[in-house]
mmCIF file of C-alpha atoms in Angstrom:
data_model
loop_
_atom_site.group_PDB
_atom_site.id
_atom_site.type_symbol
_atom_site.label_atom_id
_atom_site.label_comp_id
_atom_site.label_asym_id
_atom_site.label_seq_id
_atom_site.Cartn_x
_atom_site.Cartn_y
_atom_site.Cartn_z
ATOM 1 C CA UNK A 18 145.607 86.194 11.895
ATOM 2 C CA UNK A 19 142.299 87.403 13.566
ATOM 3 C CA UNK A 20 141.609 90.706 14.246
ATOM 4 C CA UNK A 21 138.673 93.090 15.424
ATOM 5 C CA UNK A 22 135.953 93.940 13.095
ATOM 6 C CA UNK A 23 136.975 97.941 13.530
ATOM 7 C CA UNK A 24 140.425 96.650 12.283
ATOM 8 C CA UNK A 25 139.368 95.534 9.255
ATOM 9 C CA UNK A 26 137.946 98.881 8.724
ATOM 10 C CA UNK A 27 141.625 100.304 9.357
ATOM 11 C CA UNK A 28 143.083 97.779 7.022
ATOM 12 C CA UNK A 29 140.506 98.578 4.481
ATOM 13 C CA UNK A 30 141.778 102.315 4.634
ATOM 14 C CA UNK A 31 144.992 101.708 4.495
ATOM 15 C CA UNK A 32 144.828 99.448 1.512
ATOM 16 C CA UNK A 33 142.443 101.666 -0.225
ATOM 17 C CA UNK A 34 144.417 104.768 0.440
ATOM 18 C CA UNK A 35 147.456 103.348 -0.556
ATOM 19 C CA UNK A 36 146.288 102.212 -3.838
ATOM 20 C CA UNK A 37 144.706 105.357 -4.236
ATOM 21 C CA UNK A 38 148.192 107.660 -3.839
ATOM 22 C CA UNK A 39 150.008 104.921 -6.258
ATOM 23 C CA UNK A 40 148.058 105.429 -9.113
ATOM 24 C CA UNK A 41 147.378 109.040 -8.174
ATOM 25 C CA UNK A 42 150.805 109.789 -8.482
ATOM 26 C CA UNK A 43 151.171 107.720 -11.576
ATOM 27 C CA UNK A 44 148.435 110.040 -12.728
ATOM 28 C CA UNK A 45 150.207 113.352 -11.939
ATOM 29 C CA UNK A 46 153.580 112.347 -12.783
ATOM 30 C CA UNK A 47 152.009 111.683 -16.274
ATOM 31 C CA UNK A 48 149.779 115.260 -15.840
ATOM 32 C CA UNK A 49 152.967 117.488 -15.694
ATOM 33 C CA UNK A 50 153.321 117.439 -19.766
ATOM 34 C CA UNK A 51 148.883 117.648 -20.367
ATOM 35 C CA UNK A 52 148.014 120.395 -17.854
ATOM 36 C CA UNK A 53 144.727 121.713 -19.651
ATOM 37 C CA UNK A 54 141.497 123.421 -18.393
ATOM 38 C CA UNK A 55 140.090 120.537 -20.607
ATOM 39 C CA UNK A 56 142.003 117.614 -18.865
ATOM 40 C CA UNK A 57 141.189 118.968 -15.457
ATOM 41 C CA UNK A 58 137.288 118.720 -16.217
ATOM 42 C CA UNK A 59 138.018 115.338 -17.502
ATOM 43 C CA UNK A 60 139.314 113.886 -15.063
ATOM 44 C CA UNK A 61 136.803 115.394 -12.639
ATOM 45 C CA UNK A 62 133.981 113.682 -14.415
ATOM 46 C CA UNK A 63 136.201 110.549 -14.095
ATOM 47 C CA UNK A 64 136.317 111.039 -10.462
ATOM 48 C CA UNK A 65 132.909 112.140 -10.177
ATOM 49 C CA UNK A 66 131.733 109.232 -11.837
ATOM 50 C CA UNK A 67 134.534 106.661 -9.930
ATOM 51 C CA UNK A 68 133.262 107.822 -6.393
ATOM 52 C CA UNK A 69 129.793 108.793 -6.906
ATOM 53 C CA UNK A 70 129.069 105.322 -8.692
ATOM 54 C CA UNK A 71 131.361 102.651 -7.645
ATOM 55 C CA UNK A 72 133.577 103.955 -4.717
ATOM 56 C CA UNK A 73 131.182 104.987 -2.046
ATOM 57 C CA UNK A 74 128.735 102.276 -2.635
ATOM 58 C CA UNK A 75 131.621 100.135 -2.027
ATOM 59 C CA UNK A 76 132.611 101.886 1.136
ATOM 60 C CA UNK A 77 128.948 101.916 2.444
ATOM 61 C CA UNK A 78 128.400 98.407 1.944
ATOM 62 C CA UNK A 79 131.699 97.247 3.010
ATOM 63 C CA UNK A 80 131.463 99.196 6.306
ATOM 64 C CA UNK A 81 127.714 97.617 7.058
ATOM 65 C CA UNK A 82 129.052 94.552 6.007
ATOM 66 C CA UNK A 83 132.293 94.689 8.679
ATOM 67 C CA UNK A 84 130.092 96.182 11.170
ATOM 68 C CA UNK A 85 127.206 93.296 11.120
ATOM 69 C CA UNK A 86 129.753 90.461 11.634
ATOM 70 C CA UNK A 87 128.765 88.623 14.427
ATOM 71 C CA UNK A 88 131.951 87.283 15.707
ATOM 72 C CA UNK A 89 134.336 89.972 17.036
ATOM 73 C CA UNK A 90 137.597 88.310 15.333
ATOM 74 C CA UNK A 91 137.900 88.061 11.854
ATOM 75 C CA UNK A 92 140.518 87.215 9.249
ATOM 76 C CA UNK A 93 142.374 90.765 8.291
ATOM 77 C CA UNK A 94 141.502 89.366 4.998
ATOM 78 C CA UNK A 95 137.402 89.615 5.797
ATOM 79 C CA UNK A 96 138.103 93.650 4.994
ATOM 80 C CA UNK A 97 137.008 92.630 1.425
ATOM 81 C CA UNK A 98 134.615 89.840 -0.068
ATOM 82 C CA UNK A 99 135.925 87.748 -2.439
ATOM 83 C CA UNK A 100 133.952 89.521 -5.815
ATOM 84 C CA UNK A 101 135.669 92.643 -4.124
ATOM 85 C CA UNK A 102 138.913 90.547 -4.228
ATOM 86 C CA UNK A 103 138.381 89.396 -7.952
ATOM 87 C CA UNK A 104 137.497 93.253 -8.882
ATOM 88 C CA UNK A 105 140.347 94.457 -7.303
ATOM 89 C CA UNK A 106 142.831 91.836 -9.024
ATOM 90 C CA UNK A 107 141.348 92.412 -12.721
ATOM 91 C CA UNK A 108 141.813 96.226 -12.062
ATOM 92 C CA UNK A 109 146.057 95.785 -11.072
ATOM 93 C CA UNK A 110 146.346 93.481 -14.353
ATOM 94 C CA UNK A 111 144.499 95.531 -16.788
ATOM 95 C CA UNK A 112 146.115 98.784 -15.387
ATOM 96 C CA UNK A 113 149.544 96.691 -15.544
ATOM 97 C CA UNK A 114 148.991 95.316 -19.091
ATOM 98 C CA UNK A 115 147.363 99.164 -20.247
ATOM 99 C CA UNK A 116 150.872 100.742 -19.382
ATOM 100 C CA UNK A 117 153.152 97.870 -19.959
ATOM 101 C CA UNK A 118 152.263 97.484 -23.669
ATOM 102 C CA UNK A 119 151.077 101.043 -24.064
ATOM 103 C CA UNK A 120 147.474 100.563 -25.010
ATOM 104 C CA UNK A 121 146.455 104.351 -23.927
ATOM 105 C CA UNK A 122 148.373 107.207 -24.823
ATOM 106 C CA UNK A 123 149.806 109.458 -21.932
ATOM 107 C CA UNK A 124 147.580 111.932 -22.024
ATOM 108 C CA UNK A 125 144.746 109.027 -21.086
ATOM 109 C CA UNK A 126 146.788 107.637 -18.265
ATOM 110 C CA UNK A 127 147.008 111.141 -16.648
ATOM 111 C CA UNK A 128 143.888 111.727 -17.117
ATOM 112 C CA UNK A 129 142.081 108.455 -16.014
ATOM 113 C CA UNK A 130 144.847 107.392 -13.689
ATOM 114 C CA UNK A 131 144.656 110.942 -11.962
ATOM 115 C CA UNK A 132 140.583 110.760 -11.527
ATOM 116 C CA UNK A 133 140.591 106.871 -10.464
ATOM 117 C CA UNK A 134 143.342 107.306 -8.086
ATOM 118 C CA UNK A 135 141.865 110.092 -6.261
ATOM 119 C CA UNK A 136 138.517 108.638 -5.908
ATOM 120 C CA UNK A 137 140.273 105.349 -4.670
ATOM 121 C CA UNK A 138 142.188 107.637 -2.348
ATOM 122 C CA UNK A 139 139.109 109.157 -1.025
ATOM 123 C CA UNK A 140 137.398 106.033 -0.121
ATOM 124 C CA UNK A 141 140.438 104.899 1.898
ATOM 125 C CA UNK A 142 139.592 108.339 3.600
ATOM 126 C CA UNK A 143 136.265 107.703 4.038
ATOM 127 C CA UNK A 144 137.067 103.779 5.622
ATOM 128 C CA UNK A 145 139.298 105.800 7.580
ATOM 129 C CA UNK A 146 135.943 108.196 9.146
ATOM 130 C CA UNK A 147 133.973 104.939 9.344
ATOM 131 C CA UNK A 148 136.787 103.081 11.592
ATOM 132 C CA UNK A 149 137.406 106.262 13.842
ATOM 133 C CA UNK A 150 133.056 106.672 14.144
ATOM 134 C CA UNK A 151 132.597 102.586 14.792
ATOM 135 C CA UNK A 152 135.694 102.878 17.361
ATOM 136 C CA UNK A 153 133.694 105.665 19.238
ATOM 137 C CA UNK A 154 130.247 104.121 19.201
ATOM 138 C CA UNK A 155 132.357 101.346 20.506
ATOM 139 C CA UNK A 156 133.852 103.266 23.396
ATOM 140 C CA UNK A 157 129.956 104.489 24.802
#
């Protein structure tokens, strides 16, 4: 149940990136019948405003976090915290609830869906640098 702390940056990716191509694709699927010059610089201020003020914070002091653990092993759970944990959760239901009783019109979920998926899928990238740079400053 213990792993390395550079695992838990690898998990983290994963995770992250996987979340981040689910409701991406949920996004685009939805995008195919609201392609627009408009909806494309929509849901780059979505992203914009997804990664620039919530995603890369996250990733930064998730990685510092990871990295400063004293003890090697750690629960493959420890990629997180538990407020990260409790974020994470309320995000799945309302996304689940939005869709299931159709709350926001199609149009919104490609358009949100599309911009919060991609900057979810670019902080499993960015996990993903941080794991391969900690795994080399390992190696020296």
């Amino acid at each position: 149940m213990k792993v390395k702390r550079k695992t838990l940056l690898l998990i983290a990716s994963l995770v992250w990136m996987a979340a981040g191509f689910n409701i991406s694709k949920i996004g685009f699927l939805a995008y195919i019948s609201y392609f627009s010059i408009m909806n494309i610089a929509l849901t780059s201020i979505i992203f914009f405003m997804f990664w620039f003020f919530v995603f890369n914070k996250l990733v930064t002091k998730h990685t510092k976090r990871i990295t400063e653990y004293l003890n090697e092993k750690q629960y493959f759970w420890n990629f997180f915290d538990i407020r990260s944990f409790f974020i994470m959760a309320m995000m799945i239901t309302f996304g689940i609830v939005i869709r299931s009783y159709g709350l926001m019109p199609e149009v919104a979920i490609a358009v949100f869906y599309t911009g919060l998926g991609t900057s979810l899928l670019l902080a499993g990238i960015k996990f993903g640098i941080n794991f391969i740079a900690f795994k080399k400053q390992e190696e020296k």
